[in-house]
Coordinates of C-alpha atoms in Angstrom, one line a residue:
Chain A
M1 CA 172.4 145.9 97.2
I2 CA 176.1 146.5 96.9
D3 CA 177.8 146.9 93.6
T4 CA 181.5 146.4 92.5
E5 CA 182.1 150.2 92.5
Q6 CA 181.2 150.4 96.3
V7 CA 183.5 147.4 96.9
K8 CA 186.3 149.1 95.1
K9 CA 185.7 152.3 97.2
I10 CA 185.7 150.4 100.5
A11 CA 188.9 148.5 99.5
H12 CA 190.6 151.8 98.7
L13 CA 189.5 153.3 102.0
A14 CA 190.9 150.3 103.8
R15 CA 194.0 150.4 101.7
L16 CA 193.4 146.8 100.5
E17 CA 194.6 145.6 97.1
I18 CA 192.0 143.2 95.7
T19 CA 191.7 141.3 92.4
P20 CA 188.7 141.5 90.0
E21 CA 187.7 138.0 91.2
Q22 CA 187.7 139.2 94.8
E23 CA 185.7 142.2 93.9
E24 CA 183.0 139.9 92.6
Q25 CA 183.3 137.6 95.6
F26 CA 183.0 140.5 98.1
T27 CA 180.1 142.1 96.2
G28 CA 178.1 139.0 96.8
Q29 CA 179.3 138.4 100.4
L30 CA 178.7 142.0 101.5
S31 CA 175.3 142.1 99.9
S32 CA 174.2 138.9 101.8
I33 CA 175.6 140.3 105.1
L34 CA 173.6 143.5 104.7
E35 CA 170.5 141.5 103.7
Y36 CA 170.9 139.5 106.9
F37 CA 171.2 142.8 108.9
D38 CA 168.1 144.0 107.2
Q39 CA 166.0 141.6 109.2
L40 CA 166.5 144.1 112.1
S41 CA 164.4 146.7 110.3
E42 CA 161.4 144.4 110.8
L43 CA 161.4 145.3 114.5
D44 CA 159.5 148.4 115.7
T45 CA 162.1 150.6 117.3
T46 CA 159.9 153.7 117.6
D47 CA 160.3 154.1 121.4
V48 CA 163.8 152.6 121.6
P49 CA 166.5 155.2 122.2
P50 CA 169.5 154.9 119.8
T51 CA 172.4 152.9 121.4
T52 CA 176.1 152.9 120.6
R53 CA 177.3 150.4 123.1
A54 CA 176.0 147.3 124.9
I55 CA 177.1 148.2 128.4
E56 CA 175.6 151.4 129.9
I57 CA 178.5 153.0 131.6
K58 CA 179.7 156.6 131.4
N59 CA 182.3 159.1 132.6
I60 CA 185.2 156.6 133.0
T61 CA 188.3 158.9 133.4
R62 CA 191.7 158.8 135.1
S63 CA 193.7 161.5 136.9
D64 CA 196.4 163.4 135.0
S65 CA 199.3 161.4 136.2
M66 CA 202.5 160.5 134.3
Q67 CA 203.9 157.0 134.2
P68 CA 206.6 156.3 131.7
Y69 CA 206.3 152.9 130.0
P70 CA 209.1 150.7 131.4
S71 CA 210.3 148.7 128.4
R72 CA 210.6 151.2 125.5
E73 CA 213.1 148.9 123.6
E74 CA 210.4 146.3 123.5
L75 CA 208.0 148.7 121.8
L76 CA 210.6 149.9 119.3
K77 CA 211.6 146.5 118.2
E78 CA 208.0 145.8 117.1
A79 CA 208.5 148.4 114.3
P80 CA 208.7 146.8 110.8
E81 CA 211.7 148.9 110.2
Q82 CA 213.8 151.1 112.5
E83 CA 216.5 153.8 112.2
G84 CA 218.1 154.8 115.5
D85 CA 215.2 155.9 117.7
F86 CA 212.8 156.4 114.8
F87 CA 210.3 154.2 113.1
K88 CA 211.2 154.0 109.4
V89 CA 208.4 154.3 106.9
P90 CA 208.1 154.7 103.1
Q91 CA 209.0 158.2 101.8
I92 CA 206.2 160.8 102.3
L93 CA 206.6 163.6 99.9
N94 CA 204.0 166.1 101.1
T95 CA 202.9 167.2 104.5
D96 CA 199.4 165.8 104.1
E97 CA 198.8 165.7 107.8
E98 CA 195.2 165.9 109.1
Chain B
M1 CA 180.3 210.1 72.1
V2 CA 180.2 209.4 75.9
T3 CA 181.7 206.1 77.1
A4 CA 180.5 204.7 80.4
T5 CA 183.3 204.1 82.9
P6 CA 183.2 200.4 84.0
V7 CA 182.2 200.1 87.6
K8 CA 184.9 198.4 89.6
T9 CA 183.5 195.3 91.5
E10 CA 184.1 195.4 95.2
Y11 CA 184.8 192.0 96.8
E12 CA 184.6 190.7 100.3
A13 CA 186.4 187.8 101.9
I14 CA 184.6 185.1 103.9
I15 CA 187.1 183.6 106.4
G16 CA 186.8 180.8 109.0
L17 CA 189.5 179.4 111.2
E18 CA 190.1 175.9 112.5
T19 CA 192.4 176.1 115.4
H20 CA 194.1 173.2 117.2
C21 CA 195.3 173.9 120.7
Q22 CA 197.6 171.5 122.4
L23 CA 196.8 171.2 126.1
N24 CA 199.5 171.4 128.7
T25 CA 198.4 168.4 130.8
H26 CA 201.2 166.2 132.3
S27 CA 200.1 163.1 130.6
K28 CA 198.5 162.3 127.2
I29 CA 194.7 162.2 126.5
F30 CA 194.2 158.4 126.7
C31 CA 197.4 157.1 128.4
N32 CA 199.9 158.0 131.1
C33 CA 202.8 159.0 128.8
S34 CA 204.4 162.4 129.2
T35 CA 203.4 165.2 126.9
K36 CA 206.8 167.0 127.3
F37 CA 207.8 168.9 124.1
D38 CA 211.3 168.2 122.7
S39 CA 212.0 164.9 124.4
P40 CA 214.3 162.5 122.5
P41 CA 212.4 160.7 119.7
N42 CA 210.0 157.9 120.8
T43 CA 210.6 158.2 124.5
N44 CA 207.1 159.2 125.5
V45 CA 205.3 156.2 124.0
C46 CA 203.5 153.1 125.3
P47 CA 201.3 150.4 123.8
I48 CA 198.2 152.6 124.1
C49 CA 199.4 155.6 122.2
L50 CA 201.2 153.4 119.6
G51 CA 197.9 151.5 119.1
Y52 CA 199.2 148.0 119.8
P53 CA 196.5 145.3 119.8
G54 CA 194.3 144.7 122.8
V55 CA 195.0 148.0 124.6
L56 CA 192.3 150.3 126.1
P57 CA 192.3 154.1 126.2
V58 CA 191.1 155.9 129.3
L59 CA 190.2 159.6 129.2
N60 CA 192.4 162.0 131.1
L61 CA 189.9 164.0 133.3
E62 CA 192.1 167.1 133.1
V63 CA 191.4 167.2 129.3
L64 CA 187.7 167.2 129.9
A65 CA 188.1 170.0 132.5
S66 CA 190.1 172.1 130.1
A67 CA 187.6 171.6 127.3
V68 CA 184.7 172.6 129.6
K69 CA 186.6 175.7 130.9
M70 CA 187.4 176.8 127.4
G71 CA 183.8 176.2 126.4
L72 CA 182.6 178.4 129.2
A73 CA 185.2 181.0 128.2
I74 CA 183.9 181.2 124.7
N75 CA 180.3 181.4 125.9
G76 CA 179.6 178.0 124.5
K77 CA 176.8 175.5 125.2
I78 CA 178.4 172.5 127.2
A79 CA 176.9 169.3 126.0
S80 CA 175.1 167.3 128.6
Y81 CA 175.9 164.1 126.6
S82 CA 179.0 163.8 124.5
K83 CA 181.0 160.9 123.0
F84 CA 184.2 160.1 121.1
D85 CA 184.4 158.9 117.5
R86 CA 186.9 157.2 115.3
K87 CA 188.1 159.2 112.3
Q88 CA 189.7 156.7 109.9
Y89 CA 192.6 157.7 107.6
F90 CA 195.9 156.2 106.7
Y91 CA 199.1 158.1 107.3
P92 CA 202.4 156.9 108.8
D93 CA 202.1 159.3 111.7
L94 CA 198.8 157.8 112.8
P95 CA 199.7 154.4 114.4
K96 CA 196.1 153.1 114.9
N97 CA 195.0 154.2 111.3
Y98 CA 192.3 156.2 113.1
Q99 CA 192.3 159.2 115.2
I100 CA 190.1 159.4 118.3
S101 CA 188.1 162.6 117.9
Q102 CA 184.5 163.8 118.3
Y103 CA 182.1 164.0 115.4
D104 CA 178.4 164.6 115.8
L105 CA 178.3 165.2 119.6
P106 CA 181.1 167.5 120.5
I107 CA 181.7 168.7 124.1
V108 CA 180.9 172.4 123.2
E109 CA 178.8 174.0 120.5
Q110 CA 177.4 177.5 119.7
G111 CA 180.1 179.7 121.2
S112 CA 181.3 183.2 120.4
L113 CA 184.4 185.3 120.9
E114 CA 184.6 189.1 121.0
I115 CA 187.6 190.5 119.2
E116 CA 189.1 194.0 119.1
V117 CA 190.6 195.3 116.0
V118 CA 193.0 198.2 116.4
D119 CA 193.4 200.8 113.7
K120 CA 197.2 201.1 113.2
E121 CA 197.1 204.9 112.5
T122 CA 194.5 206.2 114.9
K123 CA 194.9 203.4 117.6
E124 CA 191.1 203.4 117.6
V125 CA 189.6 200.1 118.7
T126 CA 186.5 198.4 117.1
R127 CA 184.8 195.4 118.5
K128 CA 183.3 192.4 116.7
T129 CA 181.7 189.1 117.8
I130 CA 182.9 186.0 116.0
G131 CA 180.7 182.9 116.2
I132 CA 182.3 179.6 117.2
T133 CA 180.6 176.5 115.7
R134 CA 182.1 173.9 118.0
L135 CA 184.9 172.9 120.2
H136 CA 185.9 169.2 120.6
M137 CA 188.6 167.0 122.2
E138 CA 190.9 164.8 120.1
E139 CA 194.4 163.3 120.1
D140 CA 197.3 164.7 118.1
A141 CA 199.3 162.7 115.5
G142 CA 203.0 161.8 115.5
K143 CA 205.7 163.9 113.8
L144 CA 207.2 162.9 110.4
V145 CA 210.8 163.8 109.5
H146 CA 210.5 164.1 105.8
A147 CA 213.0 163.3 103.1
G148 CA 214.7 166.5 102.1
S149 CA 215.3 167.6 105.7
D150 CA 219.0 167.9 106.6
R151 CA 218.8 164.6 108.3
L152 CA 217.3 162.8 105.3
A153 CA 218.9 164.6 102.4
G154 CA 218.6 162.4 99.3
S155 CA 216.9 159.5 101.1
T156 CA 214.0 157.4 99.9
Y157 CA 212.2 157.0 103.2
S158 CA 210.7 159.1 106.1
L159 CA 211.1 158.7 109.9
V160 CA 208.4 158.9 112.5
D161 CA 208.6 160.1 116.1
F162 CA 205.4 159.1 118.0
N163 CA 206.0 161.3 121.1
R164 CA 203.3 163.7 120.0
T165 CA 200.8 160.9 119.3
G166 CA 198.0 161.1 121.8
V167 CA 198.9 164.6 123.1
P168 CA 195.5 166.2 123.9
L169 CA 194.1 168.8 121.5
L170 CA 191.1 171.0 121.5
E171 CA 189.9 171.8 118.0
I172 CA 188.0 175.1 117.8
V173 CA 186.0 175.8 114.6
S174 CA 184.9 179.4 113.9
E175 CA 181.9 180.4 111.9
P176 CA 182.8 182.1 108.6
D177 CA 182.4 185.5 110.3
L178 CA 185.9 186.9 109.7
R179 CA 186.4 189.4 106.9
S180 CA 190.1 190.3 106.8
G181 CA 193.6 189.0 107.7
Q182 CA 193.8 191.4 110.6
E183 CA 190.5 190.1 112.0
A184 CA 191.6 186.5 111.7
A185 CA 195.0 187.2 113.3
E186 CA 193.2 189.0 116.1
Y187 CA 190.8 186.1 116.6
A188 CA 193.7 183.7 116.8
Q189 CA 195.5 186.0 119.3
E190 CA 192.3 186.3 121.5
L191 CA 192.1 182.5 121.5
R192 CA 195.7 182.4 122.6
R193 CA 195.0 184.9 125.4
L194 CA 192.1 182.8 126.6
V195 CA 194.0 179.5 126.8
R196 CA 196.9 181.2 128.6
Y197 CA 194.6 183.0 131.1
L198 CA 192.9 179.6 131.7
G199 CA 196.3 178.0 132.1
I200 CA 195.4 175.1 129.8
S201 CA 198.0 175.7 127.1
D202 CA 201.1 177.9 126.4
G203 CA 199.6 178.8 123.0
N204 CA 203.0 178.8 121.5
M205 CA 202.6 178.9 117.7
Q206 CA 206.3 178.3 117.0
E207 CA 206.3 175.1 118.9
G208 CA 203.0 174.0 117.4
S209 CA 200.9 174.2 120.5
L210 CA 198.6 176.5 118.6
R211 CA 198.0 175.7 115.0
C212 CA 195.6 177.5 112.7
D213 CA 194.2 176.4 109.3
V214 CA 192.3 179.1 107.4
N215 CA 189.3 178.5 105.1
I216 CA 188.9 181.5 102.7
S217 CA 186.7 182.4 99.7
V218 CA 185.9 185.8 98.1
R219 CA 182.7 187.0 96.5
P220 CA 181.4 190.3 95.1
K221 CA 179.9 192.5 97.9
G222 CA 176.2 192.0 98.2
Q223 CA 176.3 188.4 96.8
K224 CA 174.7 185.9 99.1
K225 CA 176.3 182.7 97.6
F226 CA 179.8 181.8 98.9
G227 CA 182.7 181.5 96.5
T228 CA 184.9 178.4 96.2
K229 CA 186.7 177.7 99.4
V230 CA 190.4 177.4 99.7
E231 CA 192.2 176.0 102.8
I232 CA 195.6 177.4 103.8
K233 CA 198.0 175.6 106.1
N234 CA 201.5 176.0 107.5
M235 CA 201.3 179.4 109.2
N236 CA 203.3 179.5 112.5
S237 CA 202.8 183.1 113.6
F238 CA 200.0 185.6 113.9
S239 CA 201.6 187.9 111.3
A240 CA 201.8 184.8 108.9
I241 CA 198.1 184.3 109.3
Q242 CA 197.4 187.9 108.4
K243 CA 199.8 188.0 105.5
A244 CA 198.7 184.6 104.1
I245 CA 195.1 185.8 104.1
E246 CA 195.9 189.1 102.5
Y247 CA 197.9 187.4 99.8
E248 CA 195.2 184.8 99.2
I249 CA 192.4 187.5 98.9
E250 CA 194.4 189.3 96.3
R251 CA 195.2 186.1 94.4
Q252 CA 191.5 185.0 94.3
I253 CA 190.2 188.4 93.3
E254 CA 192.8 188.6 90.5
A255 CA 191.8 185.1 89.3
I256 CA 188.1 186.0 89.2
E257 CA 188.8 189.3 87.4
N258 CA 190.8 187.3 84.8
G259 CA 188.0 184.8 84.4
E260 CA 190.1 182.0 85.9
P261 CA 188.3 179.4 88.1
I262 CA 189.1 179.2 91.8
R263 CA 189.9 175.6 92.6
L264 CA 188.8 173.7 95.7
E265 CA 192.2 173.0 97.1
T266 CA 194.6 173.1 100.1
R267 CA 197.4 175.6 99.8
L268 CA 200.6 176.1 101.9
W269 CA 201.9 179.4 103.1
E270 CA 205.6 179.9 102.1
E271 CA 207.1 182.2 104.6
G272 CA 210.3 182.8 102.7
K273 CA 208.5 183.8 99.5
Q274 CA 205.5 185.3 101.2
R275 CA 203.0 183.5 99.1
T276 CA 200.6 180.5 99.1
V277 CA 201.2 177.5 96.8
T278 CA 199.1 174.5 95.9
M279 CA 199.6 171.5 98.2
R280 CA 196.8 169.3 96.9
L281 CA 193.5 169.5 95.1
K282 CA 190.4 168.3 97.0
E283 CA 188.4 165.8 95.1
G284 CA 185.2 165.9 97.0
A285 CA 184.9 165.5 100.8
S286 CA 187.1 163.0 102.6
D287 CA 185.4 159.8 103.7
Y288 CA 186.6 159.3 107.2
R289 CA 183.9 156.7 108.0
Y290 CA 183.3 158.1 111.5
F291 CA 181.7 155.8 114.0
P292 CA 181.4 155.9 117.8
E293 CA 184.6 154.9 119.6
P294 CA 183.6 151.6 121.3
D295 CA 186.5 151.6 123.7
L296 CA 185.4 154.9 125.4
P297 CA 182.1 155.3 127.2
P298 CA 180.1 158.5 126.7
I299 CA 180.6 161.7 128.8
E300 CA 177.8 163.2 130.8
V301 CA 178.9 166.5 132.5
S302 CA 176.6 167.4 135.4
Q303 CA 175.6 171.0 136.1
E304 CA 177.4 170.7 139.5
Q305 CA 180.6 169.7 137.8
I306 CA 180.3 172.6 135.4
E307 CA 179.9 175.0 138.3
T308 CA 183.0 173.5 140.0
W309 CA 185.1 174.1 136.9
K310 CA 183.5 177.5 136.3
A311 CA 184.6 178.7 139.7
Q312 CA 188.2 178.0 138.7
I313 CA 188.1 180.4 135.7
P314 CA 189.9 183.7 136.4
E315 CA 188.7 187.0 135.2
L316 CA 189.2 186.8 131.4
P317 CA 190.9 189.4 129.1
A318 CA 187.7 190.8 127.7
Q319 CA 186.2 191.3 131.2
K320 CA 189.5 192.9 132.3
R321 CA 189.5 195.3 129.3
T322 CA 186.0 196.5 130.1
R323 CA 186.8 197.0 133.8
Y324 CA 190.0 198.8 133.1
E325 CA 188.1 201.2 130.8
T326 CA 185.0 201.8 132.8
E327 CA 186.3 201.6 136.4
L328 CA 189.9 202.7 136.0
G329 CA 189.4 205.2 133.1
L330 CA 192.1 203.7 130.9
S331 CA 192.0 204.0 127.1
A332 CA 190.9 201.0 125.1
Y333 CA 194.4 200.7 123.7
D334 CA 196.1 200.7 127.1
A335 CA 193.6 198.3 128.5
R336 CA 194.3 196.0 125.6
V337 CA 198.1 196.1 126.0
L338 CA 197.9 195.5 129.8
T339 CA 195.6 192.5 129.4
D340 CA 197.5 190.8 126.7
E341 CA 199.4 188.7 129.2
R342 CA 197.8 187.6 132.5
E343 CA 201.1 188.1 134.4
V344 CA 201.3 191.7 133.2
A345 CA 197.6 192.4 134.1
E346 CA 198.2 191.0 137.6
Y347 CA 201.4 193.1 138.0
F348 CA 199.4 196.2 137.0
E349 CA 196.5 195.4 139.4
T350 CA 198.8 194.8 142.4
A351 CA 200.6 198.1 141.7
V352 CA 197.2 199.9 141.6
A353 CA 196.1 198.1 144.8
T354 CA 198.8 200.1 146.7
G355 CA 196.7 203.2 146.0
A356 CA 198.7 204.4 143.0
N357 CA 197.1 206.3 140.2
A358 CA 195.9 203.7 137.6
K359 CA 196.7 205.8 134.6
L360 CA 200.2 206.6 135.7
V361 CA 200.9 202.9 136.6
A362 CA 199.5 202.0 133.1
N363 CA 202.0 204.4 131.5
W364 CA 205.0 203.0 133.4
V365 CA 204.0 199.4 132.6
T366 CA 203.2 199.9 128.9
Q367 CA 206.1 202.3 128.2
D368 CA 209.3 202.2 130.3
I369 CA 208.9 198.7 131.8
A370 CA 207.6 197.2 128.5
A371 CA 210.6 198.6 126.7
Y372 CA 213.0 197.2 129.3
L373 CA 211.3 193.7 129.0
N374 CA 211.5 193.9 125.2
N375 CA 215.1 194.9 125.0
N376 CA 216.2 192.2 127.6
K377 CA 213.8 189.5 126.3
L378 CA 212.3 189.1 129.8
N379 CA 208.9 188.3 131.2
I380 CA 207.4 190.7 133.8
G381 CA 207.9 188.0 136.5
E382 CA 211.6 188.0 135.9
I383 CA 212.3 191.7 136.9
A384 CA 213.5 192.6 140.3
L385 CA 211.1 195.5 140.7
K386 CA 208.0 194.0 142.3
S387 CA 204.5 195.4 141.5
E388 CA 204.2 196.9 145.0
G389 CA 207.5 198.7 144.3
L390 CA 206.1 200.2 141.1
G391 CA 203.1 201.3 143.1
E392 CA 205.4 203.0 145.7
L393 CA 207.3 204.7 142.9
V394 CA 204.2 206.2 141.3
N395 CA 203.0 207.3 144.8
L396 CA 206.3 209.1 145.4
I397 CA 205.8 211.0 142.1
E398 CA 202.1 211.7 143.0
E399 CA 203.0 213.0 146.4
G400 CA 205.7 215.3 144.9
T401 CA 208.5 213.5 146.8
I402 CA 210.3 212.9 143.5
S403 CA 209.9 214.1 139.9
G404 CA 209.0 212.0 137.0
K405 CA 212.5 212.6 135.7
I406 CA 214.2 211.2 138.8
A407 CA 211.8 208.2 138.7
K408 CA 213.0 207.5 135.2
D409 CA 216.6 207.9 136.3
I410 CA 216.3 205.3 139.1
L411 CA 214.1 202.9 137.2
P412 CA 216.9 200.9 135.6
E413 CA 218.5 200.2 139.1
L414 CA 215.1 199.2 140.5
L415 CA 214.5 196.9 137.6
T416 CA 217.8 195.1 138.1
D417 CA 218.2 195.3 141.9
G418 CA 214.7 195.7 143.2
G419 CA 214.1 197.0 146.7
S420 CA 212.1 199.9 147.9
P421 CA 212.1 203.1 145.7
K422 CA 211.6 205.2 148.8
T423 CA 214.7 203.8 150.5
L424 CA 216.7 204.2 147.3
V425 CA 215.6 207.9 146.8
E426 CA 216.5 208.7 150.5
K427 CA 219.8 206.8 150.2
K428 CA 220.8 208.8 147.0
G429 CA 219.5 212.1 148.4
L430 CA 217.1 212.5 145.5
I431 CA 214.1 213.8 147.3
Q432 CA 212.5 216.6 145.3
I433 CA 212.9 220.2 146.5
S434 CA 209.4 221.4 147.0
D435 CA 210.2 224.0 149.6
T436 CA 209.3 227.5 148.1
G437 CA 211.9 229.3 150.1
E438 CA 214.7 226.9 149.2
L439 CA 213.8 227.0 145.5
E440 CA 213.5 230.8 145.4
K441 CA 217.0 231.1 146.7
I442 CA 218.4 228.7 144.0
I443 CA 216.4 230.5 141.3
D444 CA 217.7 233.9 142.4
E445 CA 221.3 232.6 142.2
V446 CA 220.6 231.2 138.6
I447 CA 219.1 234.5 137.4
A448 CA 221.9 236.5 139.0
S449 CA 224.6 234.4 137.2
H450 CA 223.0 234.8 133.8
P451 CA 222.3 238.6 133.3
K452 CA 222.6 238.4 129.4
E453 CA 220.0 235.7 129.1
L454 CA 217.8 237.6 131.5
E455 CA 218.0 240.7 129.4
K456 CA 217.2 238.8 126.2
Y457 CA 214.3 237.1 127.9
R458 CA 212.9 240.5 129.0
S459 CA 213.3 241.9 125.6
G460 CA 211.0 239.3 124.1
K461 CA 212.9 236.0 123.8
K462 CA 210.4 234.1 125.9
N463 CA 211.6 230.7 124.8
L464 CA 214.7 231.3 127.0
K465 CA 212.5 230.2 129.9
G466 CA 213.5 226.6 129.1
F467 CA 217.1 227.6 129.6
F468 CA 216.5 228.9 133.1
V469 CA 214.4 225.8 134.0
G470 CA 217.4 223.7 132.8
Q471 CA 219.8 225.6 134.9
V472 CA 217.7 225.2 138.0
L473 CA 217.4 221.5 137.4
K474 CA 221.2 221.3 136.8
K475 CA 222.0 223.2 140.0
T476 CA 219.7 220.9 142.0
G477 CA 220.8 217.6 140.3
G478 CA 217.3 217.3 138.9
R479 CA 215.7 217.5 142.3
A480 CA 213.8 220.8 141.8
D481 CA 210.0 220.3 141.6
P482 CA 209.4 221.1 137.9
K483 CA 205.9 222.6 138.5
L484 CA 206.9 224.8 141.3
T485 CA 210.1 225.8 139.4
N486 CA 208.0 227.0 136.5
Q487 CA 205.7 229.0 138.7
L488 CA 208.5 230.7 140.5
L489 CA 210.5 231.4 137.4
D490 CA 207.4 233.0 135.7
K491 CA 207.1 235.4 138.7
K492 CA 210.9 236.2 139.0
L493 CA 211.7 236.6 135.3
E494 CA 208.8 239.0 134.8
A495 CA 209.7 241.0 137.9

């Protein structure tokens, strides 16, 4: 159902570094998870509308009001690395922004 | 032997724009942090926009209102059911490693925008409708300070400011209906006019509140199949959009003519060198693994709510242009200049509401006042001459109380000091002399004191009439009614 190439692709998308042993391991595990999910296709869902969430709520919004977060220092100190008021990250050479 | 002349292939460009418009809400799209531009780094941040574990986003209602208003302004279909999705990618300016966006159920689809393209030589205006595929809401990413900037010269790391993270954006995707750099720049400008009229964004390209990416390909005219598409980024002015496209069209045609393949790639516009350069090759479509955002419930906009927001939309630029042409008799060019900024259009309309002649008001606004604003880098709201004052000034000319020349002379003072033109004219004793008897007396004196010129005039040098007009105006301090002066001089000089 799932082959090692797909596992490699998913690992790359998730930016995970995995060993060849783990590739084999995940290929088996992911295949069995999907087989387990496949049991759902035995159900007749012809008249069941597609659902994306368990709780049927909608239109939850807030008003456009500003409220500064009180403890900014607390937030900044969670950064793996910091320089002044900036978060420090590995060098980015191009402006590959989405 | 006759050799056939090779037929030169004609090409056409196929252009589409993806525009990101930053909304001017007070707070971010999913949290209460400020959206203020130019704040010190990482001051407008909280656990929600930084994507800390266990936090929940909540949609800012004003963002939805802005999206619906813009959707209505582009004649789009407002979705009765819409949702948010997660777009996954890894980049240091994206703290959650996904961007909350909209994928398969955007808030607006199937819109259109009418653009006007002005011929630079003839000033002739042609109209064209550009399709808009979709408009959706999403959050902006943070800002990276790259190595190589002054601050990071020679460094081996980058710095991130997350203030911009979570600032609300509308992404507007056009159909590939544009065919030239001029059309694309005009389309972007019309979008900017719309967001400014609606009051949902300042549309400032330099500050990044309006960002355009261009998709462009060329193909021989008549060919149905599209050419290979190239994306261009990094244009921060309307002229840059136009120039980047014009450059890219030439580059692609030249490549095709030389038998070189066009590569599927993203290119950057280099303003300094006026060229596009390769940024990265696209190896197939990106896999963003979109899936519905579980932390945000779907949106269902009722017809009643749409009507409420629709009622808040002002008359838009295209509607104003049509009205100015059909009802006020203005040229397409003047209508376009006057409606470019909502403030200018409102200034013009208030002046006309005083009963002043619309064409004359238009001339004053688009010429003398526009020049003053330009030279002094001011907005129309910053001048002392109120719109009612301009209406009064135009009425004084129309009634014959003052001449156009006197109006021009007193305009600088009115622009800086304001007040009533009528009062100023009376105070300075500048009321036009329109009394025939009084003018005849002055003309007689002028003719009597210039016998040589009179003799030359009567012996055929008819262009000397201008000399006599000038002398009358000089003698009256510019107060002589020019029309009446001309009539009386014709009679007296020929006598």
